[in-house]
mmCIF file of C-alpha atoms in Angstrom:
data_model
loop_
_atom_site.group_PDB
_atom_site.id
_atom_site.type_symbol
_atom_site.label_atom_id
_atom_site.label_comp_id
_atom_site.label_asym_id
_atom_site.label_seq_id
_atom_site.Cartn_x
_atom_site.Cartn_y
_atom_site.Cartn_z
ATOM 1 C CA MET B 1 -15.893 -10.515 35.090
ATOM 2 C CA PRO B 2 -16.862 -7.958 38.041
ATOM 3 C CA THR B 3 -13.109 -7.510 38.779
ATOM 4 C CA PHE B 4 -12.580 -6.879 34.951
ATOM 5 C CA ILE B 5 -15.420 -4.393 34.853
ATOM 6 C CA SER B 6 -14.226 -2.628 37.999
ATOM 7 C CA ARG B 7 -10.663 -2.355 36.419
ATOM 8 C CA LEU B 8 -12.028 -1.077 33.204
ATOM 9 C CA LEU B 9 -14.146 1.697 35.032
ATOM 10 C CA ASP B 10 -11.031 2.532 36.873
ATOM 11 C CA LEU B 11 -9.382 3.000 33.602
ATOM 12 C CA VAL B 12 -11.996 5.314 31.989
ATOM 13 C CA LEU B 13 -12.398 7.297 35.278
ATOM 14 C CA ARG B 14 -8.532 7.424 35.481
ATOM 15 C CA ARG B 15 -8.435 11.133 36.812
ATOM 16 C CA GLN B 16 -11.035 10.530 39.506
ATOM 17 C CA ARG B 17 -9.058 7.367 40.590
ATOM 18 C CA GLU B 18 -5.805 9.222 41.022
ATOM 19 C CA GLU B 19 -7.392 11.988 42.880
ATOM 20 C CA ARG B 20 -9.034 9.378 45.120
ATOM 21 C CA LEU B 21 -5.956 7.608 45.693
ATOM 22 C CA SER B 22 -3.991 10.771 46.484
ATOM 23 C CA GLU B 23 -6.692 11.637 49.134
ATOM 24 C CA GLU B 24 -6.557 8.394 50.759
ATOM 25 C CA ILE B 25 -2.743 8.503 50.782
ATOM 26 C CA GLN B 26 -2.711 11.848 52.428
ATOM 27 C CA ALA B 27 -5.535 10.847 54.811
ATOM 28 C CA HIS B 28 -3.172 7.980 56.197
ATOM 29 C CA LEU B 29 -0.101 10.470 56.369
ATOM 30 C CA ASP B 30 -2.300 12.784 58.310
ATOM 31 C CA MET B 31 -3.303 9.928 60.885
ATOM 32 C CA LEU B 32 0.281 8.889 61.416
ATOM 33 C CA THR B 33 1.455 12.329 61.813
ATOM 34 C CA ASP B 34 -1.307 12.846 64.498
ATOM 35 C CA GLU B 35 -0.063 9.728 66.356
ATOM 36 C CA HIS B 36 3.457 10.830 66.300
ATOM 37 C CA VAL B 37 2.466 14.180 67.650
ATOM 38 C CA ALA B 38 0.601 12.579 70.338
ATOM 39 C CA LYS B 39 3.715 10.594 71.414
ATOM 40 C CA GLY B 40 5.568 14.003 71.809
ATOM 41 C CA LEU B 41 7.168 14.742 68.458
ATOM 42 C CA SER B 42 7.064 18.045 66.917
ATOM 43 C CA PRO B 43 4.744 18.608 63.512
ATOM 44 C CA ALA B 44 7.682 18.786 61.452
ATOM 45 C CA ASP B 45 9.502 15.581 63.044
ATOM 46 C CA ALA B 46 5.933 14.012 63.244
ATOM 47 C CA ARG B 47 5.386 14.615 59.313
ATOM 48 C CA LEU B 48 8.539 12.943 58.524
ATOM 49 C CA ALA B 49 8.354 10.062 60.869
ATOM 50 C CA ALA B 50 4.800 9.638 59.249
ATOM 51 C CA ARG B 51 6.352 9.298 55.788
ATOM 52 C CA LYS B 52 9.161 6.924 56.928
ATOM 53 C CA SER B 53 6.601 4.662 58.444
ATOM 54 C CA PHE B 54 4.200 4.915 55.581
ATOM 55 C CA GLY B 55 7.041 4.124 52.832
ATOM 56 C CA GLY B 56 7.405 5.676 49.499
ATOM 57 C CA VAL B 57 4.317 7.563 48.097
ATOM 58 C CA ASP B 58 5.039 7.007 44.363
ATOM 59 C CA GLN B 59 5.790 3.208 44.931
ATOM 60 C CA THR B 60 2.546 2.912 46.721
ATOM 61 C CA LYS B 61 0.779 4.352 43.737
ATOM 62 C CA VAL B 62 2.305 2.160 41.344
ATOM 63 C CA ARG B 63 1.356 -0.861 43.238
ATOM 64 C CA TYR B 64 -2.181 0.190 43.513
ATOM 65 C CA ARG B 65 -2.246 1.027 39.764
ATOM 66 C CA GLU B 66 -1.087 -2.492 39.074
ATOM 67 C CA GLN B 67 -3.640 -4.013 41.201
ATOM 68 C CA ARG B 68 -6.743 -1.962 40.140
ATOM 69 C CA GLY B 69 -5.761 -1.192 36.629
ATOM 70 C CA LEU B 70 -5.116 -3.099 33.324
ATOM 71 C CA PRO B 71 -1.262 -3.257 33.173
ATOM 72 C CA LEU B 72 -1.157 -3.537 29.214
ATOM 73 C CA VAL B 73 -3.618 -0.632 28.721
ATOM 74 C CA ASP B 74 -1.821 1.298 31.271
ATOM 75 C CA GLY B 75 1.632 0.652 29.525
ATOM 76 C CA LEU B 76 0.267 1.748 26.228
ATOM 77 C CA ILE B 77 -1.225 5.052 27.646
ATOM 78 C CA GLN B 78 2.241 6.003 29.092
ATOM 79 C CA ASP B 79 3.856 5.050 26.062
ATOM 80 C CA ALA B 80 1.707 7.268 24.169
ATOM 81 C CA ARG B 81 2.172 10.106 26.481
ATOM 82 C CA TYR B 82 5.819 9.886 26.311
ATOM 83 C CA SER B 83 5.666 9.792 22.415
ATOM 84 C CA LEU B 84 3.515 13.035 22.477
ATOM 85 C CA ARG B 85 6.122 14.815 24.680
ATOM 86 C CA VAL B 86 9.062 13.654 22.372
ATOM 87 C CA ILE B 87 6.958 14.862 19.299
ATOM 88 C CA VAL B 88 6.347 18.269 20.884
ATOM 89 C CA ARG B 89 9.959 18.664 22.087
ATOM 90 C CA ASP B 90 11.878 17.595 19.010
ATOM 91 C CA ARG B 91 9.892 18.580 15.803
ATOM 92 C CA TRP B 92 12.693 17.740 13.347
ATOM 93 C CA PHE B 93 12.856 14.265 14.644
ATOM 94 C CA THR B 94 9.182 13.961 14.524
ATOM 95 C CA ALA B 95 9.262 15.185 10.765
ATOM 96 C CA ALA B 96 12.003 12.658 9.978
ATOM 97 C CA ILE B 97 9.688 9.934 11.478
ATOM 98 C CA VAL B 98 6.552 11.134 9.767
ATOM 99 C CA VAL B 99 8.610 11.159 6.336
ATOM 100 C CA ALA B 100 10.058 7.509 6.977
ATOM 101 C CA LEU B 101 6.418 6.413 8.008
ATOM 102 C CA ALA B 102 4.871 7.927 4.992
ATOM 103 C CA LEU B 103 7.573 6.167 2.512
ATOM 104 C CA GLY B 104 7.029 2.713 4.032
ATOM 105 C CA ILE B 105 3.197 3.077 4.025
ATOM 106 C CA ALA B 106 3.567 4.222 0.387
ATOM 107 C CA SER B 107 5.800 1.445 -0.438
ATOM 108 C CA SER B 108 3.924 -1.174 1.368
ATOM 109 C CA SER B 109 0.626 0.130 -0.549
ATOM 110 C CA THR B 110 2.197 -0.032 -3.786
ATOM 111 C CA ILE B 111 3.552 -3.747 -3.272
ATOM 112 C CA VAL B 112 0.291 -4.812 -1.978
ATOM 113 C CA SER B 113 -1.525 -3.304 -5.210
ATOM 114 C CA LEU B 114 1.062 -5.113 -7.542
ATOM 115 C CA LEU B 115 0.433 -8.409 -5.775
ATOM 116 C CA TYR B 116 -3.093 -8.093 -5.708
ATOM 117 C CA GLY B 117 -3.300 -7.110 -9.470
ATOM 118 C CA MET B 118 -0.930 -9.879 -10.308
ATOM 119 C CA SER B 119 -2.167 -12.796 -7.994
ATOM 120 C CA PHE B 120 -5.879 -11.887 -6.917
ATOM 121 C CA ARG B 121 -7.664 -9.508 -9.152
ATOM 122 C CA GLY B 122 -6.601 -11.248 -12.660
ATOM 123 C CA LEU B 123 -6.703 -9.722 -16.051
ATOM 124 C CA PRO B 124 -9.347 -7.370 -17.000
ATOM 125 C CA PHE B 125 -10.972 -9.687 -19.552
ATOM 126 C CA ASP B 126 -13.881 -12.075 -20.207
ATOM 127 C CA GLU B 127 -12.987 -15.504 -18.863
ATOM 128 C CA ALA B 128 -9.318 -14.513 -18.202
ATOM 129 C CA ASP B 129 -8.685 -17.767 -16.488
ATOM 130 C CA ALA B 130 -8.801 -19.369 -20.035
ATOM 131 C CA LEU B 131 -5.943 -17.450 -21.376
ATOM 132 C CA VAL B 132 -2.795 -19.143 -21.846
ATOM 133 C CA GLY B 133 0.751 -17.671 -22.548
ATOM 134 C CA VAL B 134 3.185 -19.820 -24.782
ATOM 135 C CA THR B 135 7.013 -19.039 -25.082
ATOM 136 C CA GLY B 136 9.721 -20.787 -26.370
ATOM 137 C CA GLY B 137 13.038 -20.670 -28.676
ATOM 138 C CA PRO B 138 15.788 -22.773 -30.172
ATOM 139 C CA ASN B 139 18.419 -21.359 -28.042
ATOM 140 C CA ARG B 140 19.369 -19.062 -24.918
ATOM 141 C CA THR B 141 20.930 -16.457 -27.109
ATOM 142 C CA GLN B 142 17.752 -15.808 -29.034
ATOM 143 C CA GLY B 143 15.755 -15.553 -25.646
ATOM 144 C CA ARG B 144 12.233 -17.196 -25.515
ATOM 145 C CA ARG B 145 10.817 -15.762 -28.729
ATOM 146 C CA VAL B 146 8.918 -17.921 -31.038
ATOM 147 C CA PRO B 147 9.287 -17.169 -34.699
ATOM 148 C CA PHE B 148 6.428 -15.791 -36.477
ATOM 149 C CA GLY B 149 6.385 -18.755 -39.012
ATOM 150 C CA VAL B 150 6.000 -21.370 -36.066
ATOM 151 C CA PHE B 151 3.353 -19.046 -34.682
ATOM 152 C CA GLU B 152 1.530 -19.385 -37.930
ATOM 153 C CA THR B 153 1.965 -23.134 -38.238
ATOM 154 C CA TRP B 154 0.307 -23.071 -34.596
ATOM 155 C CA GLN B 155 -2.566 -20.998 -35.694
ATOM 156 C CA SER B 156 -3.364 -22.966 -38.804
ATOM 157 C CA SER B 157 -3.218 -26.530 -37.208
ATOM 158 C CA ALA B 158 -4.150 -26.002 -33.558
ATOM 159 C CA THR B 159 -7.817 -27.099 -32.645
ATOM 160 C CA GLY B 160 -7.926 -26.786 -29.173
ATOM 161 C CA PHE B 161 -8.068 -22.974 -28.684
ATOM 162 C CA ALA B 162 -10.741 -20.467 -29.702
ATOM 163 C CA SER B 163 -8.089 -18.069 -30.905
ATOM 164 C CA LEU B 164 -4.268 -17.616 -31.109
ATOM 165 C CA SER B 165 -2.289 -14.217 -31.182
ATOM 166 C CA ALA B 166 1.345 -13.187 -31.165
ATOM 167 C CA GLU B 167 2.915 -10.285 -29.265
ATOM 168 C CA VAL B 168 6.431 -8.811 -29.037
ATOM 169 C CA ASP B 169 7.052 -5.853 -26.816
ATOM 170 C CA THR B 170 8.715 -2.945 -28.563
ATOM 171 C CA VAL B 171 9.004 0.803 -28.628
ATOM 172 C CA ILE B 172 7.123 2.941 -31.168
ATOM 173 C CA ASN B 173 7.972 6.616 -32.412
ATOM 174 C CA LEU B 174 4.561 8.207 -32.312
ATOM 175 C CA GLY B 175 3.954 11.761 -33.952
ATOM 176 C CA ASP B 176 1.488 13.722 -35.924
ATOM 177 C CA ASP B 177 1.236 17.189 -37.574
ATOM 178 C CA GLU B 178 0.890 19.120 -34.431
ATOM 179 C CA ASN B 179 2.993 17.289 -32.124
ATOM 180 C CA ALA B 180 6.532 16.163 -31.900
ATOM 181 C CA THR B 181 7.472 12.615 -32.155
ATOM 182 C CA ASP B 182 7.650 10.760 -28.777
ATOM 183 C CA ARG B 183 8.700 7.426 -28.037
ATOM 184 C CA PHE B 184 6.012 4.965 -26.176
ATOM 185 C CA PRO B 185 6.436 1.433 -24.978
ATOM 186 C CA GLY B 186 4.279 -0.688 -27.555
ATOM 187 C CA THR B 187 3.645 -4.149 -28.570
ATOM 188 C CA TYR B 188 3.547 -5.660 -32.035
ATOM 189 C CA LEU B 189 0.196 -7.785 -32.096
ATOM 190 C CA SER B 190 -1.158 -10.143 -34.776
ATOM 191 C CA HIS B 191 -4.700 -9.260 -36.076
ATOM 192 C CA THR B 192 -6.376 -11.873 -33.701
ATOM 193 C CA ALA B 193 -5.133 -10.105 -30.596
ATOM 194 C CA PHE B 194 -8.180 -8.026 -29.756
ATOM 195 C CA GLY B 195 -10.721 -10.389 -31.323
ATOM 196 C CA GLY B 196 -9.474 -13.138 -28.991
ATOM 197 C CA LEU B 197 -9.744 -10.800 -26.124
ATOM 198 C CA ARG B 198 -13.535 -9.856 -27.001
ATOM 199 C CA ILE B 199 -12.614 -6.081 -26.989
ATOM 200 C CA ARG B 200 -12.756 -3.594 -29.763
ATOM 201 C CA PRO B 201 -11.141 -0.308 -30.265
ATOM 202 C CA THR B 202 -13.200 2.948 -29.025
ATOM 203 C CA LEU B 203 -12.395 4.612 -32.507
ATOM 204 C CA GLY B 204 -11.350 3.416 -35.728
ATOM 205 C CA ARG B 205 -10.940 -0.147 -37.093
ATOM 206 C CA ASP B 206 -9.316 -3.269 -35.623
ATOM 207 C CA PHE B 207 -6.331 -4.832 -37.119
ATOM 208 C CA ARG B 208 -6.941 -6.954 -40.276
ATOM 209 C CA PRO B 209 -5.343 -10.102 -41.513
ATOM 210 C CA GLU B 210 -3.547 -8.271 -44.349
ATOM 211 C CA ASP B 211 -1.703 -6.118 -41.581
ATOM 212 C CA ASP B 212 0.174 -9.373 -40.500
ATOM 213 C CA LEU B 213 1.890 -9.650 -43.984
ATOM 214 C CA ALA B 214 5.505 -8.881 -44.595
ATOM 215 C CA GLY B 215 6.018 -5.380 -45.921
ATOM 216 C CA ALA B 216 2.297 -4.144 -44.963
ATOM 217 C CA ALA B 217 1.931 -0.355 -44.031
ATOM 218 C CA PRO B 218 2.300 0.064 -40.310
ATOM 219 C CA VAL B 219 -0.889 0.471 -38.343
ATOM 220 C CA ALA B 220 -1.077 1.246 -34.854
ATOM 221 C CA ILE B 221 -3.902 1.447 -32.062
ATOM 222 C CA ILE B 222 -3.007 3.660 -29.146
ATOM 223 C CA GLY B 223 -4.264 3.282 -25.610
ATOM 224 C CA TYR B 224 -6.970 5.310 -23.992
ATOM 225 C CA ARG B 225 -4.406 7.236 -21.794
ATOM 226 C CA VAL B 226 -2.254 8.322 -24.517
ATOM 227 C CA TRP B 227 -5.335 9.420 -26.381
ATOM 228 C CA THR B 228 -6.638 11.589 -23.633
ATOM 229 C CA ASP B 229 -3.351 12.837 -22.368
ATOM 230 C CA ARG B 230 -1.491 13.620 -25.518
ATOM 231 C CA TYR B 231 -4.442 14.141 -27.801
ATOM 232 C CA GLY B 232 -7.272 15.424 -25.509
ATOM 233 C CA SER B 233 -9.711 12.902 -26.638
ATOM 234 C CA ASP B 234 -9.874 14.208 -30.003
ATOM 235 C CA PRO B 235 -11.540 11.986 -32.318
ATOM 236 C CA ALA B 236 -10.245 13.528 -35.535
ATOM 237 C CA ILE B 237 -7.009 12.069 -34.649
ATOM 238 C CA LEU B 238 -7.707 9.116 -36.772
ATOM 239 C CA GLY B 239 -5.660 8.976 -39.885
ATOM 240 C CA ARG B 240 -3.162 11.635 -38.726
ATOM 241 C CA LEU B 241 -0.836 9.608 -36.551
ATOM 242 C CA ASP B 242 2.526 8.656 -37.733
ATOM 243 C CA ALA B 243 3.763 5.461 -36.197
ATOM 244 C CA ARG B 244 7.273 4.389 -36.904
ATOM 245 C CA THR B 245 8.996 1.316 -35.509
ATOM 246 C CA ALA B 246 11.451 -1.124 -36.573
ATOM 247 C CA SER B 247 10.062 -4.005 -38.800
ATOM 248 C CA PRO B 248 8.590 -6.462 -36.582
ATOM 249 C CA PRO B 249 10.527 -9.713 -35.854
ATOM 250 C CA ARG B 250 9.378 -12.664 -38.215
#
């Protein structure tokens, strides 16, 4: 432990350590130079002989750092310094790296958010773990859609569920007197859908049993985002909407 603390202090006081090391090396070189001068060499030859007998200064510093420092941390610091020099020297390369990292982080965040929403967070309904989805179909060509008549049979005979509702994805043409008609992704729902999920519309009425009948006038409940973005949260929009789509499959 004392050795580790000593190395950690050397790492923190890196500049002082380097200055002390340089002073010690220079002191050794001066001492060797004096010895060679005493033997009769000229000062220039004595300095050269001292360096030869001492060995490589840079190699000595590297060995000292390895003995006194933390090699892993020292390596990280050196890599960081090299990266900073590259960033300063080649800004276009740096910009490309930053863009690539940003795209990678954004993609990863999106994937994590989707996985979290589907696998961990669950659906935003009361007792979401009690919801069950059922699909089926007579053959592959008709997909996995259950005919509405079969659903009505299930609804009238099933006793193990608090509520049953039907849904089919579609596209809705939504317009009104002040806005041009736009296409929105939508869903056909039976009148029991929102009641089974224990939610109610913010404005207006819920679906009614007569809305499920063939030939009934179309009734639409728009989402909160469409209401705020397209209609500015205007409560007077009730009754002004014109929702048109193909007849729901039955």
